[in-house]
Amino acid sequence: MDGVNYLNTLADRVEEAIKPHSIRAFASKIDVSEGTLRRILKGEDPKLSIIERIANEAQVNLLWLITGTESNVDDVESLHPVVKLDEFNDAFVLVPGYHVSVSTGYGAFNDQTQVSRHLAFRKKWLEYKNLEKSKLAVVFAKGDSMEPTIHNNNTILVDLSDKKLSEGLIYVVRLGEELYAKRLQQYLDGSVRLISDNKEYVEQVVKPDEMEQLEIIGKVVWIGKDLT
């Protein structure tokens, strides 16, 4: 995932790519409606085939358009060479990102939760980690309870298929109506301790007779961080 810039949105990159054309003119060039292009510019996730049309017409890198990856070459003309859709699909998979925050505050995470974006991950990396695309989800961290491991607004990749508690690892859990990213530890009496990496936070203990309030959503397998 090196080099992916999560600060810029897909809409921002599309807006940059279509310059100097007007929205109407560019929509005509890629054979989509003006309304479709305007919705993309407002943040709606487009079909991958439409992204490819935009990349080809604007002569920009498909991977850059989707993820924000920048080329390291100095040649301006080859800064964003065109990448074909089949080449992208051979190397990457798109994992759905949900408008869900964990660690503090209230939230929901279920089949009806809205997908707000997609993040590209290398297939080889997922295979190396033995992760299945259909069982992955991206959510967002809120608060400082897991610092320095997880910072506020960090992107978190969750393996929804791994709900088996392994002590010391980080999981996204639902406790009552709240979602948290915490390290879990189970006691001999069956109770579970939710541990924050930030030692200013007091650990939470779920007793055996309260276990119906606790649901393990999945294991955190990757954390995306900004360096500054």
XYZ file of N, CA and C in Angstrom:
684
model
N 0.814 -1.210 0.000
C 0.000 0.000 0.000
C 0.852 1.267 0.000
N 2.172 1.105 -0.137
C 3.046 2.259 -0.114
C 2.692 3.223 -1.225
N 2.733 4.522 -0.900
C 2.552 5.548 -1.905
C 1.125 5.971 -2.113
N 0.137 5.335 -1.441
C -1.249 5.703 -1.651
C -1.579 6.906 -0.797
N -2.128 7.909 -1.411
C -2.457 9.137 -0.711
C -3.930 9.127 -0.345
N -4.225 9.017 0.943
C -5.608 8.926 1.373
C -6.194 10.309 1.684
N -5.407 11.372 1.484
C -5.902 12.704 1.801
C -6.808 13.222 0.699
N -6.558 12.826 -0.552
C -7.350 13.302 -1.680
C -8.423 12.286 -2.009
N -9.617 12.756 -2.297
C -10.711 11.859 -2.635
C -10.713 11.542 -4.120
N -11.442 10.502 -4.482
C -11.607 10.163 -5.894
C -12.230 11.338 -6.638
N -13.205 11.981 -6.023
C -13.860 13.137 -6.652
C -12.852 14.244 -6.951
N -11.921 14.484 -6.017
C -10.893 15.508 -6.233
C -10.033 15.174 -7.441
N -9.674 13.887 -7.567
C -8.790 13.492 -8.663
C -9.516 13.520 -10.009
N -10.802 13.154 -9.999
C -11.582 13.239 -11.234
C -11.695 14.698 -11.668
N -11.959 15.579 -10.727
C -12.069 17.005 -11.052
C -10.785 17.525 -11.673
N -9.642 17.072 -11.124
C -8.354 17.493 -11.658
C -8.121 16.895 -13.042
N -8.537 15.633 -13.224
C -8.259 14.919 -14.474
C -9.009 15.505 -15.660
N -10.233 15.992 -15.435
C -11.041 16.430 -16.570
C -10.714 17.849 -17.028
N -9.880 18.565 -16.271
C -9.505 19.913 -16.690
C -8.766 19.851 -18.010
N -8.930 20.817 -18.922
C -9.705 22.055 -18.776
C -11.130 21.937 -19.306
N -11.599 20.727 -19.556
C -12.920 20.542 -20.131
C -14.015 20.895 -19.121
N -15.152 21.280 -19.635
C -16.318 21.452 -18.779
C -16.874 20.079 -18.432
N -17.694 20.019 -17.411
C -18.298 18.747 -17.008
C -19.127 18.181 -18.155
N -19.903 19.022 -18.800
C -20.760 18.570 -19.897
C -19.929 18.029 -21.056
N -18.863 18.763 -21.408
C -18.031 18.349 -22.545
C -17.318 17.028 -22.251
N -16.798 16.882 -21.046
C -16.063 15.661 -20.726
C -17.003 14.467 -20.619
N -18.196 14.699 -20.068
C -19.187 13.624 -19.971
C -19.524 13.099 -21.360
N -19.632 14.008 -22.316
C -19.924 13.621 -23.693
C -18.781 12.795 -24.286
N -17.547 13.169 -23.966
C -16.385 12.472 -24.497
C -16.312 11.016 -24.016
N -16.781 10.764 -22.759
C -16.691 9.396 -22.219
C -18.039 8.681 -22.280
N -19.014 9.321 -22.962
C -20.316 8.702 -23.211
C -21.065 8.355 -21.923
N -21.098 9.306 -20.987
C -21.958 9.187 -19.807
C -22.764 10.478 -19.703
N -23.802 10.450 -18.918
C -24.616 11.650 -18.761
C -23.882 12.680 -17.914
N -24.238 13.936 -18.131
C -23.650 15.001 -17.318
C -23.989 14.784 -15.848
N -25.201 14.309 -15.580
C -25.619 14.061 -14.201
C -24.768 13.001 -13.534
N -24.411 11.956 -14.293
C -23.561 10.896 -13.743
C -22.208 11.448 -13.328
N -21.603 12.263 -14.197
C -20.297 12.833 -13.889
C -20.386 13.795 -12.713
N -21.471 14.564 -12.638
C -21.637 15.496 -11.514
C -21.773 14.730 -10.197
N -22.456 13.581 -10.219
C -22.603 12.791 -8.989
C -21.257 12.223 -8.544
N -20.428 11.841 -9.513
C -19.080 11.360 -9.178
C -18.279 12.477 -8.520
N -18.400 13.686 -9.070
C -17.676 14.832 -8.528
C -18.185 15.237 -7.145
N -19.385 14.801 -6.809
C -19.939 15.077 -5.480
C -19.638 13.957 -4.491
N -18.931 12.907 -4.966
C -18.513 11.865 -4.038
C -19.140 10.507 -4.234
N -20.023 10.372 -5.239
C -20.641 9.063 -5.470
C -19.628 8.112 -6.095
N -19.618 6.853 -5.646
C -18.695 5.859 -6.207
C -19.172 5.431 -7.589
N -18.335 5.603 -8.614
C -18.713 5.196 -9.977
C -18.379 3.732 -10.228
N -18.910 3.184 -11.323
C -18.511 1.857 -11.757
C -17.052 1.916 -12.214
N -16.344 0.802 -12.038
C -14.935 0.765 -12.416
C -14.757 1.023 -13.907
N -15.743 0.602 -14.708
C -15.635 0.824 -16.156
C -15.667 2.313 -16.486
N -16.419 3.089 -15.710
C -16.479 4.540 -15.936
C -15.170 5.187 -15.523
N -14.571 4.702 -14.433
C -13.280 5.235 -14.010
C -12.238 4.998 -15.096
N -12.299 3.821 -15.721
C -11.347 3.516 -16.793
C -11.544 4.478 -17.961
N -12.798 4.783 -18.304
C -13.055 5.732 -19.401
C -12.479 7.100 -19.085
N -12.664 7.530 -17.831
C -12.139 8.830 -17.419
C -10.613 8.833 -17.528
N -9.979 7.759 -17.038
C -8.518 7.671 -17.068
C -7.994 7.681 -18.500
N -8.646 6.914 -19.366
C -8.189 6.844 -20.756
C -8.357 8.177 -21.475
N -9.513 8.817 -21.300
C -9.773 10.080 -21.987
C -8.873 11.197 -21.463
N -8.647 11.211 -20.155
C -7.826 12.265 -19.550
C -6.341 11.946 -19.615
N -6.002 10.697 -20.062
C -4.613 10.263 -20.148
C -3.923 10.337 -18.784
N -4.591 9.768 -17.783
C -4.000 9.683 -16.450
C -3.956 8.220 -16.032
N -3.158 7.937 -15.020
C -2.976 6.600 -14.511
C -4.248 6.139 -13.789
N -4.763 4.971 -14.180
C -5.973 4.445 -13.555
C -5.773 4.221 -12.062
N -4.606 3.697 -11.680
C -4.322 3.463 -10.263
C -4.282 4.774 -9.488
N -3.674 5.797 -10.089
C -3.659 7.110 -9.437
C -5.066 7.641 -9.259
N -5.899 7.495 -10.293
C -7.255 8.016 -10.232
C -8.041 7.359 -9.104
N -7.855 6.053 -8.908
C -8.618 5.334 -7.886
C -8.036 5.519 -6.495
N -6.709 5.436 -6.379
C -6.099 5.386 -5.047
C -5.321 6.629 -4.646
N -4.899 7.427 -5.627
C -4.065 8.577 -5.306
C -2.586 8.283 -5.367
N -2.203 7.088 -5.842
C -0.793 6.726 -5.951
C -0.095 7.650 -6.931
N 1.036 8.162 -6.535
C 1.818 9.058 -7.394
C 3.027 8.324 -7.957
N 3.352 8.587 -9.212
C 4.572 8.041 -9.812
C 5.775 8.779 -9.261
N 6.899 8.097 -9.182
C 8.125 8.713 -8.694
C 9.029 9.209 -9.811
N 8.603 9.050 -11.077
C 9.467 9.458 -12.178
C 9.446 10.959 -12.338
N 10.535 11.467 -12.927
C 10.667 12.910 -13.109
C 10.044 13.391 -14.404
N 9.885 12.481 -15.357
C 9.349 12.858 -16.662
C 7.878 13.202 -16.531
N 7.554 14.473 -16.779
C 6.180 14.925 -16.604
C 5.228 14.155 -17.502
N 5.677 13.835 -18.729
C 4.788 13.169 -19.662
C 4.423 11.771 -19.201
N 5.290 11.131 -18.394
C 5.002 9.785 -17.925
C 4.596 9.754 -16.464
N 4.205 10.908 -15.948
C 3.827 10.981 -14.535
C 2.638 10.098 -14.224
N 1.647 10.072 -15.125
C 0.472 9.233 -14.919
C 0.179 8.427 -16.190
N 1.040 7.478 -16.562
C 0.768 6.694 -17.759
C -0.507 5.883 -17.600
N -1.183 5.625 -18.709
C -2.455 4.924 -18.665
C -2.252 3.472 -18.252
N -3.060 2.994 -17.301
C -3.080 1.595 -16.898
C -4.427 1.025 -17.295
N -4.434 -0.073 -18.036
C -5.672 -0.672 -18.504
C -6.408 -1.349 -17.353
N -7.731 -1.446 -17.501
C -8.570 -2.017 -16.472
C -8.183 -3.458 -16.158
N -7.887 -4.249 -17.206
C -7.548 -5.651 -16.952
C -6.232 -5.773 -16.198
N -5.288 -4.839 -16.457
C -4.023 -4.838 -15.737
C -4.245 -4.505 -14.264
N -5.135 -3.552 -14.019
C -5.438 -3.178 -12.642
C -6.093 -4.349 -11.918
N -7.063 -5.000 -12.568
C -7.774 -6.114 -11.944
C -6.869 -7.299 -11.683
N -5.825 -7.446 -12.492
C -4.881 -8.541 -12.294
C -4.060 -8.352 -11.025
N -3.821 -7.108 -10.646
C -2.906 -6.830 -9.535
C -3.604 -6.382 -8.257
N -4.812 -5.813 -8.376
C -5.454 -5.214 -7.212
C -6.894 -5.695 -7.050
N -7.378 -5.572 -5.816
C -8.802 -5.746 -5.538
C -9.272 -4.506 -4.794
N -10.531 -4.172 -4.976
C -11.114 -3.023 -4.293
C -11.916 -3.502 -3.096
N -11.559 -3.005 -1.922
C -12.236 -3.370 -0.678
C -13.174 -2.234 -0.282
N -14.443 -2.539 0.019
C -15.386 -1.482 0.360
C -15.034 -0.771 1.661
N -15.146 0.543 1.636
C -14.949 1.361 2.834
C -16.286 1.905 3.292
N -16.558 1.761 4.582
C -17.859 2.153 5.130
C -17.742 3.421 5.967
N -18.781 4.220 5.920
C -18.807 5.447 6.696
C -19.156 5.090 8.142
N -18.218 4.410 8.783
C -18.401 3.914 10.146
C -17.165 4.289 10.944
N -17.357 4.836 12.135
C -16.233 5.150 12.999
C -16.233 4.213 14.192
N -15.047 3.841 14.633
C -14.911 2.959 15.777
C -13.985 3.592 16.799
N -13.997 3.060 17.992
C -13.210 3.477 19.148
C -14.008 4.378 20.073
N -14.724 5.369 19.528
C -15.573 6.201 20.373
C -16.851 6.498 19.605
N -17.876 6.854 20.328
C -19.116 7.261 19.685
C -19.983 6.090 19.305
N -21.170 6.403 18.807
C -22.135 5.391 18.421
C -21.977 5.058 16.949
N -22.367 3.861 16.575
C -22.272 3.486 15.184
C -22.993 2.194 14.909
N -23.124 1.889 13.649
C -23.759 0.638 13.232
C -22.874 -0.008 12.187
N -22.906 -1.316 12.146
C -22.134 -2.009 11.127
C -22.879 -3.282 10.784
N -23.559 -3.267 9.641
C -24.337 -4.421 9.220
C -24.470 -4.392 7.705
N -25.292 -5.295 7.170
C -25.433 -5.411 5.715
C -26.017 -4.163 5.074
N -26.703 -3.331 5.873
C -27.330 -2.141 5.320
C -26.435 -0.904 5.412
N -25.258 -1.059 6.042
C -24.357 0.067 6.175
C -23.864 0.520 4.809
N -23.881 1.826 4.571
C -23.577 2.366 3.249
C -22.087 2.347 2.948
N -21.742 1.892 1.754
C -20.358 1.953 1.283
C -20.076 3.381 0.834
N -19.021 3.991 1.372
C -18.717 5.383 1.040
C -17.533 5.508 0.081
N -16.709 4.464 -0.032
C -15.578 4.505 -0.948
C -14.998 3.101 -1.047
N -13.992 2.931 -1.912
C -13.270 1.670 -2.015
C -11.772 1.964 -1.931
N -11.031 1.055 -1.320
C -9.584 1.159 -1.271
C -8.979 -0.016 -2.017
N -7.895 0.245 -2.753
C -7.232 -0.798 -3.527
C -6.138 -1.466 -2.707
N -6.152 -2.803 -2.685
C -5.116 -3.581 -2.019
C -4.537 -4.579 -3.025
N -3.253 -4.819 -2.920
C -2.611 -5.766 -3.830
C -3.094 -7.189 -3.558
N -3.415 -7.906 -4.627
C -3.877 -9.284 -4.485
C -2.826 -10.155 -3.808
N -1.562 -9.960 -4.175
C -0.504 -10.782 -3.607
C -0.393 -10.582 -2.105
N -0.619 -9.344 -1.664
C -0.557 -9.075 -0.218
C -1.704 -9.761 0.502
N -2.907 -9.695 -0.078
C -4.058 -10.360 0.531
C -3.848 -11.870 0.583
N -3.282 -12.433 -0.496
C -3.008 -13.867 -0.520
C -1.961 -14.232 0.523
N -0.937 -13.400 0.663
C 0.112 -13.637 1.656
C -0.468 -13.638 3.067
N -1.428 -12.738 3.310
C -2.075 -12.640 4.609
C -3.236 -13.613 4.767
N -3.510 -14.389 3.715
C -4.617 -15.355 3.725
C -5.952 -14.655 4.008
N -6.146 -13.537 3.326
C -7.364 -12.748 3.506
C -8.256 -12.878 2.277
N -9.555 -13.002 2.506
C -10.521 -13.138 1.421
C -11.224 -11.812 1.181
N -11.187 -11.351 -0.064
C -11.722 -10.033 -0.394
C -13.144 -9.820 0.111
N -14.008 -10.808 -0.078
C -15.418 -10.652 0.272
C -15.653 -10.558 1.770
N -14.618 -10.871 2.558
C -14.751 -10.848 4.019
C -14.026 -9.669 4.644
N -13.678 -8.673 3.826
C -12.935 -7.521 4.323
C -13.781 -6.257 4.275
N -13.473 -5.336 5.181
C -14.151 -4.035 5.194
C -13.193 -2.989 5.749
N -13.351 -1.764 5.272
C -12.557 -0.638 5.751
C -13.454 0.284 6.564
N -12.990 0.648 7.771
C -13.710 1.594 8.615
C -12.716 2.653 9.091
N -13.176 3.588 9.907
C -12.347 4.710 10.318
C -12.276 4.801 11.838
N -11.078 5.113 12.348
C -10.886 5.241 13.786
C -11.231 6.649 14.242
N -11.850 6.731 15.401
C -12.143 8.022 16.013
C -11.673 8.012 17.455
N -11.095 9.108 17.881
C -10.631 9.213 19.256
C -9.187 8.782 19.415
N -8.687 8.852 20.648
C -7.274 8.584 20.915
C -7.063 7.409 21.859
N -8.087 6.586 22.058
C -7.974 5.521 23.057
C -6.974 4.437 22.685
N -6.643 4.304 21.361
C -5.696 3.268 20.947
C -4.346 3.853 20.522
N -4.091 5.116 20.813
C -2.785 5.697 20.514
C -1.725 5.069 21.420
N -0.513 4.849 20.925
C 0.035 5.328 19.646
C -0.185 4.360 18.475
N -0.863 3.227 18.700
C -1.040 2.247 17.637
C -1.984 2.743 16.553
N -3.130 3.273 16.970
C -4.138 3.788 16.048
C -4.432 5.227 16.416
N -4.328 6.121 15.444
C -4.607 7.535 15.675
C -6.001 7.900 15.182
N -6.477 9.037 15.634
C -7.767 9.549 15.184
C -7.783 9.691 13.665
N -8.846 9.197 13.034
C -9.065 9.257 11.583
C -8.229 8.259 10.790
N -7.476 7.383 11.446
C -6.769 6.337 10.710
C -7.762 5.407 10.022
N -7.331 4.868 8.880
C -8.110 3.878 8.154
C -7.764 2.489 8.687
N -8.786 1.663 8.910
C -8.584 0.337 9.493
C -9.172 -0.719 8.570
N -8.381 -1.737 8.256
C -8.863 -2.877 7.481
C -9.240 -3.990 8.454
N -10.475 -4.485 8.336
C -11.007 -5.472 9.266
C -11.324 -6.767 8.530
N -10.850 -7.890 9.084
C -11.187 -9.213 8.562
C -12.456 -9.678 9.276
N -13.593 -9.583 8.578
C -14.885 -9.901 9.175
C -15.063 -11.394 9.425
N -14.211 -12.220 8.838
C -14.332 -13.665 9.011
C -13.624 -14.158 10.263
N -12.745 -13.328 10.827
C -11.955 -13.751 11.987
C -12.568 -13.173 13.256
N -13.417 -13.943 13.897
C -14.094 -13.515 15.123
C -13.632 -14.295 16.344
N -12.644 -15.188 16.135
C -12.135 -15.992 17.234
C -11.157 -15.166 18.049
N -11.414 -15.076 19.335
C -10.604 -14.227 20.202
C -9.212 -14.806 20.383
N -8.202 -14.041 19.991
C -6.807 -14.362 20.268
C -6.258 -13.242 21.130
N -5.793 -13.564 22.306
C -5.427 -12.548 23.281
C -4.338 -11.611 22.777
N -4.547 -10.337 23.037
C -3.567 -9.316 22.708
C -3.739 -8.689 21.348
N -4.544 -9.304 20.463
C -4.759 -8.734 19.137
C -5.881 -7.695 19.195
N -5.943 -6.864 18.145
C -6.934 -5.781 18.113
C -8.139 -6.224 17.295
N -9.311 -5.993 17.835
C -10.561 -6.345 17.168
C -11.483 -5.139 17.141
N -12.357 -5.110 16.142
C -13.489 -4.186 16.174
C -14.638 -4.941 16.826
N -15.176 -4.373 17.883
C -16.249 -5.030 18.626
C -17.415 -4.069 18.820
N -18.579 -4.650 18.992
C -19.741 -3.865 19.398
C -20.045 -4.210 20.841
N -20.081 -3.191 21.680
C -20.454 -3.364 23.080
C -21.691 -2.524 23.324
N -22.821 -3.194 23.469
C -24.081 -2.461 23.536
C -24.369 -1.842 22.184
N -24.439 -0.523 22.132
C -24.706 0.187 20.873
C -23.469 0.895 20.340
N -22.311 0.683 20.975
C -21.100 1.391 20.561
C -20.105 0.450 19.909
N -19.350 1.004 18.978
C -18.297 0.258 18.300
C -16.937 0.697 18.833
N -16.058 -0.278 19.046
C -14.725 0.012 19.544
C -13.686 -0.786 18.769
N -12.468 -0.255 18.722
C -11.300 -1.032 18.305
C -10.455 -1.196 19.552
N -10.347 -2.428 20.048
C -9.657 -2.684 21.314
C -8.887 -3.989 21.253
N -7.894 -4.098 22.113
C -7.262 -5.386 22.344
C -8.141 -6.173 23.312
N -8.252 -7.468 23.070
C -9.118 -8.300 23.892
C -8.309 -9.313 24.689
N -8.768 -9.551 25.892
C -8.151 -10.566 26.741
C -9.253 -11.273 27.516
N -9.216 -12.604 27.504
C -10.268 -13.371 28.165
C -9.752 -13.970 29.464
N -10.580 -13.846 30.532
C -10.245 -14.405 31.825
C -10.730 -15.845 31.926
N -10.220 -16.578 32.930
C -10.609 -17.971 33.136
C -12.093 -18.105 33.473
N -12.664 -17.068 34.079
C -14.085 -17.140 34.445
C -15.007 -16.840 33.263
N -14.422 -16.579 32.054
C -15.228 -16.324 30.875
C -15.453 -14.867 30.559
N -15.050 -13.978 31.439
C -15.205 -12.547 31.187
C -14.141 -12.084 30.183
N -14.398 -10.973 29.539
C -13.485 -10.439 28.521
C -13.107 -9.010 28.883
N -11.821 -8.712 28.776
C -11.325 -7.371 29.063
C -11.034 -6.648 27.759
N -11.526 -5.407 27.626
C -11.265 -4.543 26.476
C -10.177 -3.566 26.889
N -9.027 -3.657 26.225
C -7.847 -2.909 26.653
C -7.510 -1.828 25.639
N -7.285 -0.617 26.118
C -6.849 0.499 25.282
C -5.333 0.610 25.340
N -4.688 0.899 24.202
C -3.243 1.115 24.210
C -2.880 2.411 24.917
N -3.785 3.380 24.878
C -3.594 4.628 25.599
C -3.894 4.373 27.072
N -2.863 4.384 27.891
C -3.002 3.994 29.291
C -3.807 4.984 30.124
N -4.189 6.119 29.529
C -5.051 7.060 30.238
C -6.493 6.560 30.290
N -6.800 5.535 29.488
C -8.145 4.968 29.468
C -8.209 3.731 30.354
N -9.265 3.646 31.137
C -9.472 2.503 32.017
C -10.025 1.344 31.203
N -9.518 0.137 31.443
C -10.002 -1.031 30.721
C -11.464 -1.312 31.066
N -12.167 -1.898 30.111
C -13.553 -2.288 30.307
C -13.618 -3.804 30.454
N -14.424 -4.273 31.388
C -14.558 -5.702 31.620
C -16.005 -6.108 31.377
N -16.188 -7.098 30.501
C -17.510 -7.648 30.217
C -17.613 -8.974 30.966
N -18.503 -9.039 31.926
C -18.644 -10.231 32.763
C -19.393 -11.330 32.013
N -19.248 -12.572 32.474
C -19.895 -13.695 31.779
C -21.386 -13.512 31.572
N -22.082 -12.915 32.544
C -23.529 -12.728 32.400
C -23.888 -11.511 31.554
N -22.863 -10.816 31.011
C -23.089 -9.654 30.152
C -22.615 -9.905 28.710
N -22.205 -11.146 28.414
C -21.583 -11.441 27.136
C -22.506 -11.215 25.942
N -23.831 -11.246 26.184
C -24.751 -11.010 25.067
C -24.643 -9.580 24.552
N -24.030 -8.686 25.343
C -23.850 -7.296 24.914
C -22.621 -7.127 24.020
N -21.741 -8.156 24.008
C -20.480 -8.048 23.281
C -20.521 -8.867 21.999
N -20.172 -8.232 20.882
C -20.083 -8.921 19.599
C -18.757 -8.578 18.936
N -18.000 -9.594 18.556
C -16.758 -9.371 17.821
C -17.100 -9.219 16.337
N -16.835 -8.040 15.787
C -17.130 -7.774 14.374
C -16.059 -8.379 13.482
N -14.803 -8.267 13.884
C -13.708 -8.808 13.094
C -12.371 -8.348 13.638
N -11.301 -8.951 13.115
C -9.946 -8.632 13.572
C -9.332 -7.539 12.707
N -8.666 -6.590 13.343
C -7.944 -5.537 12.619
C -6.670 -6.136 12.043
N -6.510 -6.050 10.719
C -5.354 -6.666 10.064
C -4.431 -5.649 9.395
N -4.869 -4.393 9.317
C -4.038 -3.365 8.671
C -4.528 -2.002 9.126
N -3.574 -1.091 9.348
C -3.898 0.273 9.767
C -3.195 1.230 8.823
N -3.960 2.121 8.176
C -3.388 3.123 7.281
C -3.142 4.402 8.045
N -1.902 4.898 8.007
C -1.545 6.079 8.788
C -0.922 7.149 7.899
N -1.216 8.412 8.216
C -0.511 9.525 7.614
C 0.763 9.751 8.411
N 1.846 10.084 7.721
C 3.114 10.309 8.402
C 3.181 11.667 9.044
N 2.343 12.620 8.592
C 2.348 13.960 9.167
C 0.934 14.361 9.470
